[in-house]
Amino acid sequence: MSTSPAGLDADTTGIAHPLYVDADGVNRPPGPDKHPSYAEFAASGSGVVRVIRTVNGRRIEAKLICRYADVREVLRRQTTFSRATAAHADDVDVSGTMLGMDGEEHARVRDIVREAFTRSAVAGLRGPLEKTAAERLAAITADGRHADLLADFALPFALDTICDLLGLPGDDRLRFRAWGDMFLGTADLTRDDAAQSELEMGGYLWEQIELRRARPADDLLTRIAVTGADLAPDVQIKLALALVVGGWDTAASSIARFVYVLLTREYAGHRTAWAHLLAHPTEIDTAVTELERLYSTTNGDDMPRRVTADVVLPSGTPLQEGDIVIPSHDAANRDPRVFDDPAKMDFGRDPNPHMSYGHGAHYCIGAPLGSLEIRVALKALLRELPTLRLAVPPGDIPWKAGHSIAGPESLPVEW
């Protein structure tokens, strides 16, 4: 497994990327903490680090962009830093999805569903989300005083949320967990599984889209079927697929990951940050923002971009046309030029302009919904299960490997 590669910058030999990649080429983060090199890269040297990643058996050289201002610039300028022409450097095949598009093409697809994810639209979902969370907690507490918080609460809660918006039948929802785990795998060994899961999900979603074209309903699949009818079938399918897989797995993993951190880290004189929030419930919203900064669920930085013209970053580092760059929000979130004492978990941090949801045109469309889901879930857990604790030692919690979404494989808890 990689260790902290001290002092590397754009003029040195490339290091393996992602930073926790092992000898077999599998990304194996050992827990919720980000690699210690992120803070070093953001604070010292050029802030641009040569890295080597292996995608589909190919060795790809890239530059990891680590300073906050530089990352912001890369994410802001689609014409100079192209997603579409960097598909070959992606661990996950996002061709035909919003994530793999630039400019007008990206805007056209995004606009089909954008209104459903505005802050005002999402605010109207708070009541239904609180009801769903309460129902899920009632179900697990009725079964005793033990549960897997991921499988029994976070995953079904997040899956119900996005599937309700899309209008997917309740009986079909659990199929997406197996499909999603295969689709989001990043190790070369999972490529065949990923292709098979995409084929199965795609076939199912196309049937649902065609049904909405014949019988429109008040859901996102109807919006895709009707408003996006002129798009290629592949693009329509992948828009729905990205919303399902990205929407539920990111939110569920964040809930489980953040609960783990709260239950295992001291904070402000309290034995755990969980105990602190029990005593200071008004800090939950700012606590979530800080947890998003320090413990984002993206596993291995933002998606690559290809430089389309020679350019100089705000830090003064020159890039050449054809360079592959990987903006790192995890490094940017630790830049001391923007965040005082960036390694410290501070629930009172203000302002807190983290970039865990991206920036610019590719800012995560589901960020308002995902962030609300996390807040609703944590408030419900703190209220209903104040004595919540891990049912096993922290070191026994298994963490996902070879996956683009970081988080525990399971989270056994008791109360």
JSON list of N, CA, C and O in Angstrom, two decimals, residues 38-47 66-70 314-315 331-342 353:
[
{"chain": "A", "resi": 38, "resn": "TYR", "atom": "N", "xyz": [-2.38, 14.41, 1.01]},
{"chain": "A", "resi": 38, "resn": "TYR", "atom": "CA", "xyz": [-3.21, 15.48, 0.47]},
{"chain": "A", "resi": 38, "resn": "TYR", "atom": "C", "xyz": [-2.89, 16.82, 1.13]},
{"chain": "A", "resi": 38, "resn": "TYR", "atom": "O", "xyz": [-2.76, 17.85, 0.45]},
{"chain": "A", "resi": 39, "resn": "ALA", "atom": "N", "xyz": [-2.79, 16.83, 2.44]},
{"chain": "A", "resi": 39, "resn": "ALA", "atom": "CA", "xyz": [-2.50, 18.07, 3.15]},
{"chain": "A", "resi": 39, "resn": "ALA", "atom": "C", "xyz": [-1.11, 18.59, 2.77]},
{"chain": "A", "resi": 39, "resn": "ALA", "atom": "O", "xyz": [-0.91, 19.80, 2.59]},
{"chain": "A", "resi": 40, "resn": "GLU", "atom": "N", "xyz": [-0.16, 17.68, 2.64]},
{"chain": "A", "resi": 40, "resn": "GLU", "atom": "CA", "xyz": [1.20, 18.08, 2.27]},
{"chain": "A", "resi": 40, "resn": "GLU", "atom": "C", "xyz": [1.23, 18.68, 0.87]},
{"chain": "A", "resi": 40, "resn": "GLU", "atom": "O", "xyz": [1.85, 19.73, 0.63]},
{"chain": "A", "resi": 41, "resn": "PHE", "atom": "N", "xyz": [0.56, 18.02, -0.07]},
{"chain": "A", "resi": 41, "resn": "PHE", "atom": "CA", "xyz": [0.57, 18.49, -1.46]},
{"chain": "A", "resi": 41, "resn": "PHE", "atom": "C", "xyz": [-0.07, 19.88, -1.59]},
{"chain": "A", "resi": 41, "resn": "PHE", "atom": "O", "xyz": [0.37, 20.71, -2.38]},
{"chain": "A", "resi": 42, "resn": "ALA", "atom": "N", "xyz": [-1.16, 20.11, -0.82]},
{"chain": "A", "resi": 42, "resn": "ALA", "atom": "CA", "xyz": [-1.85, 21.39, -0.90]},
{"chain": "A", "resi": 42, "resn": "ALA", "atom": "C", "xyz": [-1.02, 22.52, -0.29]},
{"chain": "A", "resi": 42, "resn": "ALA", "atom": "O", "xyz": [-1.11, 23.67, -0.74]},
{"chain": "A", "resi": 43, "resn": "ALA", "atom": "N", "xyz": [-0.21, 22.18, 0.71]},
{"chain": "A", "resi": 43, "resn": "ALA", "atom": "CA", "xyz": [0.49, 23.23, 1.47]},
{"chain": "A", "resi": 43, "resn": "ALA", "atom": "C", "xyz": [1.87, 23.55, 0.94]},
{"chain": "A", "resi": 43, "resn": "ALA", "atom": "O", "xyz": [2.38, 24.65, 1.16]},
{"chain": "A", "resi": 44, "resn": "SER", "atom": "N", "xyz": [2.50, 22.61, 0.23]},
{"chain": "A", "resi": 44, "resn": "SER", "atom": "CA", "xyz": [3.90, 22.80, -0.13]},
{"chain": "A", "resi": 44, "resn": "SER", "atom": "C", "xyz": [4.15, 22.48, -1.59]},
{"chain": "A", "resi": 44, "resn": "SER", "atom": "O", "xyz": [3.30, 21.93, -2.29]},
{"chain": "A", "resi": 45, "resn": "GLY", "atom": "N", "xyz": [5.34, 22.80, -2.06]},
{"chain": "A", "resi": 45, "resn": "GLY", "atom": "CA", "xyz": [5.71, 22.53, -3.43]},
{"chain": "A", "resi": 45, "resn": "GLY", "atom": "C", "xyz": [4.84, 23.32, -4.40]},
{"chain": "A", "resi": 45, "resn": "GLY", "atom": "O", "xyz": [4.28, 24.36, -4.07]},
{"chain": "A", "resi": 46, "resn": "SER", "atom": "N", "xyz": [4.73, 22.82, -5.61]},
{"chain": "A", "resi": 46, "resn": "SER", "atom": "CA", "xyz": [3.94, 23.51, -6.63]},
{"chain": "A", "resi": 46, "resn": "SER", "atom": "C", "xyz": [2.44, 23.26, -6.47]},
{"chain": "A", "resi": 46, "resn": "SER", "atom": "O", "xyz": [1.63, 23.97, -7.04]},
{"chain": "A", "resi": 47, "resn": "GLY", "atom": "N", "xyz": [2.10, 22.21, -5.70]},
{"chain": "A", "resi": 47, "resn": "GLY", "atom": "CA", "xyz": [0.69, 21.84, -5.62]},
{"chain": "A", "resi": 47, "resn": "GLY", "atom": "C", "xyz": [0.23, 21.03, -6.80]},
{"chain": "A", "resi": 47, "resn": "GLY", "atom": "O", "xyz": [-0.96, 20.71, -6.92]},
{"chain": "A", "resi": 66, "resn": "CYS", "atom": "N", "xyz": [-3.72, 20.16, -6.63]},
{"chain": "A", "resi": 66, "resn": "CYS", "atom": "CA", "xyz": [-3.98, 20.08, -5.20]},
{"chain": "A", "resi": 66, "resn": "CYS", "atom": "C", "xyz": [-4.32, 21.39, -4.50]},
{"chain": "A", "resi": 66, "resn": "CYS", "atom": "O", "xyz": [-4.98, 21.37, -3.46]},
{"chain": "A", "resi": 67, "resn": "ARG", "atom": "N", "xyz": [-3.89, 22.53, -5.01]},
{"chain": "A", "resi": 67, "resn": "ARG", "atom": "CA", "xyz": [-4.21, 23.79, -4.34]},
{"chain": "A", "resi": 67, "resn": "ARG", "atom": "C", "xyz": [-5.65, 24.21, -4.63]},
{"chain": "A", "resi": 67, "resn": "ARG", "atom": "O", "xyz": [-6.15, 24.00, -5.74]},
{"chain": "A", "resi": 68, "resn": "TYR", "atom": "N", "xyz": [-6.27, 24.84, -3.66]},
{"chain": "A", "resi": 68, "resn": "TYR", "atom": "CA", "xyz": [-7.68, 25.20, -3.77]},
{"chain": "A", "resi": 68, "resn": "TYR", "atom": "C", "xyz": [-7.97, 26.06, -5.01]},
{"chain": "A", "resi": 68, "resn": "TYR", "atom": "O", "xyz": [-8.87, 25.74, -5.79]},
{"chain": "A", "resi": 69, "resn": "ALA", "atom": "N", "xyz": [-7.20, 27.13, -5.19]},
{"chain": "A", "resi": 69, "resn": "ALA", "atom": "CA", "xyz": [-7.45, 28.02, -6.33]},
{"chain": "A", "resi": 69, "resn": "ALA", "atom": "C", "xyz": [-7.25, 27.31, -7.66]},
{"chain": "A", "resi": 69, "resn": "ALA", "atom": "O", "xyz": [-7.99, 27.55, -8.63]},
{"chain": "A", "resi": 70, "resn": "ASP", "atom": "N", "xyz": [-6.27, 26.41, -7.73]},
{"chain": "A", "resi": 70, "resn": "ASP", "atom": "CA", "xyz": [-6.02, 25.67, -8.96]},
{"chain": "A", "resi": 70, "resn": "ASP", "atom": "C", "xyz": [-7.14, 24.68, -9.24]},
{"chain": "A", "resi": 70, "resn": "ASP", "atom": "O", "xyz": [-7.61, 24.54, -10.39]},
{"chain": "A", "resi": 314, "resn": "PRO", "atom": "N", "xyz": [-3.62, 29.43, -11.48]},
{"chain": "A", "resi": 314, "resn": "PRO", "atom": "CA", "xyz": [-3.49, 30.58, -10.57]},
{"chain": "A", "resi": 314, "resn": "PRO", "atom": "C", "xyz": [-2.23, 30.51, -9.71]},
{"chain": "A", "resi": 314, "resn": "PRO", "atom": "O", "xyz": [-1.67, 31.55, -9.34]},
{"chain": "A", "resi": 315, "resn": "SER", "atom": "N", "xyz": [-1.76, 29.32, -9.39]},
{"chain": "A", "resi": 315, "resn": "SER", "atom": "CA", "xyz": [-0.54, 29.17, -8.57]},
{"chain": "A", "resi": 315, "resn": "SER", "atom": "C", "xyz": [0.72, 29.51, -9.35]},
{"chain": "A", "resi": 315, "resn": "SER", "atom": "O", "xyz": [1.81, 29.61, -8.77]},
{"chain": "A", "resi": 331, "resn": "ALA", "atom": "N", "xyz": [-7.50, 17.38, -1.50]},
{"chain": "A", "resi": 331, "resn": "ALA", "atom": "CA", "xyz": [-6.33, 18.21, -1.23]},
{"chain": "A", "resi": 331, "resn": "ALA", "atom": "C", "xyz": [-6.76, 19.67, -1.07]},
{"chain": "A", "resi": 331, "resn": "ALA", "atom": "O", "xyz": [-6.32, 20.35, -0.14]},
{"chain": "A", "resi": 332, "resn": "ALA", "atom": "N", "xyz": [-7.61, 20.16, -1.97]},
{"chain": "A", "resi": 332, "resn": "ALA", "atom": "CA", "xyz": [-8.07, 21.55, -1.90]},
{"chain": "A", "resi": 332, "resn": "ALA", "atom": "C", "xyz": [-8.74, 21.85, -0.57]},
{"chain": "A", "resi": 332, "resn": "ALA", "atom": "O", "xyz": [-8.59, 22.94, -0.01]},
{"chain": "A", "resi": 333, "resn": "ASN", "atom": "N", "xyz": [-9.48, 20.87, -0.05]},
{"chain": "A", "resi": 333, "resn": "ASN", "atom": "CA", "xyz": [-10.17, 21.04, 1.23]},
{"chain": "A", "resi": 333, "resn": "ASN", "atom": "C", "xyz": [-9.22, 21.12, 2.42]},
{"chain": "A", "resi": 333, "resn": "ASN", "atom": "O", "xyz": [-9.65, 21.38, 3.55]},
{"chain": "A", "resi": 334, "resn": "ARG", "atom": "N", "xyz": [-7.93, 20.91, 2.17]},
{"chain": "A", "resi": 334, "resn": "ARG", "atom": "CA", "xyz": [-6.91, 20.97, 3.21]},
{"chain": "A", "resi": 334, "resn": "ARG", "atom": "C", "xyz": [-5.88, 22.07, 2.93]},
{"chain": "A", "resi": 334, "resn": "ARG", "atom": "O", "xyz": [-4.81, 22.08, 3.53]},
{"chain": "A", "resi": 335, "resn": "ASP", "atom": "N", "xyz": [-6.22, 22.96, 2.03]},
{"chain": "A", "resi": 335, "resn": "ASP", "atom": "CA", "xyz": [-5.30, 24.05, 1.67]},
{"chain": "A", "resi": 335, "resn": "ASP", "atom": "C", "xyz": [-5.30, 25.09, 2.78]},
{"chain": "A", "resi": 335, "resn": "ASP", "atom": "O", "xyz": [-6.33, 25.73, 3.05]},
{"chain": "A", "resi": 336, "resn": "PRO", "atom": "N", "xyz": [-4.16, 25.31, 3.45]},
{"chain": "A", "resi": 336, "resn": "PRO", "atom": "CA", "xyz": [-4.12, 26.27, 4.57]},
{"chain": "A", "resi": 336, "resn": "PRO", "atom": "C", "xyz": [-4.33, 27.71, 4.13]},
{"chain": "A", "resi": 336, "resn": "PRO", "atom": "O", "xyz": [-4.57, 28.58, 4.96]},
{"chain": "A", "resi": 337, "resn": "ARG", "atom": "N", "xyz": [-4.26, 27.98, 2.82]},
{"chain": "A", "resi": 337, "resn": "ARG", "atom": "CA", "xyz": [-4.53, 29.33, 2.33]},
{"chain": "A", "resi": 337, "resn": "ARG", "atom": "C", "xyz": [-6.01, 29.67, 2.44]},
{"chain": "A", "resi": 337, "resn": "ARG", "atom": "O", "xyz": [-6.39, 30.84, 2.40]},
{"chain": "A", "resi": 338, "resn": "VAL", "atom": "N", "xyz": [-6.84, 28.63, 2.56]},
{"chain": "A", "resi": 338, "resn": "VAL", "atom": "CA", "xyz": [-8.30, 28.82, 2.60]},
{"chain": "A", "resi": 338, "resn": "VAL", "atom": "C", "xyz": [-8.90, 28.39, 3.93]},
{"chain": "A", "resi": 338, "resn": "VAL", "atom": "O", "xyz": [-9.83, 29.02, 4.44]},
{"chain": "A", "resi": 339, "resn": "PHE", "atom": "N", "xyz": [-8.33, 27.32, 4.52]},
{"chain": "A", "resi": 339, "resn": "PHE", "atom": "CA", "xyz": [-8.88, 26.76, 5.76]},
{"chain": "A", "resi": 339, "resn": "PHE", "atom": "C", "xyz": [-7.85, 26.85, 6.88]},
{"chain": "A", "resi": 339, "resn": "PHE", "atom": "O", "xyz": [-6.79, 26.22, 6.80]},
{"chain": "A", "resi": 340, "resn": "ASP", "atom": "N", "xyz": [-8.14, 27.62, 7.93]},
{"chain": "A", "resi": 340, "resn": "ASP", "atom": "CA", "xyz": [-7.26, 27.69, 9.08]},
{"chain": "A", "resi": 340, "resn": "ASP", "atom": "C", "xyz": [-7.21, 26.32, 9.77]},
{"chain": "A", "resi": 340, "resn": "ASP", "atom": "O", "xyz": [-8.25, 25.68, 9.96]},
{"chain": "A", "resi": 341, "resn": "ASP", "atom": "N", "xyz": [-6.00, 25.90, 10.13]},
{"chain": "A", "resi": 341, "resn": "ASP", "atom": "CA", "xyz": [-5.82, 24.61, 10.79]},
{"chain": "A", "resi": 341, "resn": "ASP", "atom": "C", "xyz": [-6.64, 23.53, 10.08]},
{"chain": "A", "resi": 341, "resn": "ASP", "atom": "O", "xyz": [-7.55, 22.92, 10.67]},
{"chain": "A", "resi": 342, "resn": "PRO", "atom": "N", "xyz": [-6.36, 23.27, 8.81]},
{"chain": "A", "resi": 342, "resn": "PRO", "atom": "CA", "xyz": [-7.24, 22.44, 7.98]},
{"chain": "A", "resi": 342, "resn": "PRO", "atom": "C", "xyz": [-7.40, 21.00, 8.45]},
{"chain": "A", "resi": 342, "resn": "PRO", "atom": "O", "xyz": [-8.40, 20.36, 8.13]},
{"chain": "A", "resi": 353, "resn": "PRO", "atom": "N", "xyz": [-16.07, 26.83, 2.61]},
{"chain": "A", "resi": 353, "resn": "PRO", "atom": "CA", "xyz": [-16.35, 26.67, 1.17]},
{"chain": "A", "resi": 353, "resn": "PRO", "atom": "C", "xyz": [-15.72, 25.41, 0.57]},
{"chain": "A", "resi": 353, "resn": "PRO", "atom": "O", "xyz": [-15.00, 25.47, -0.43]}
]
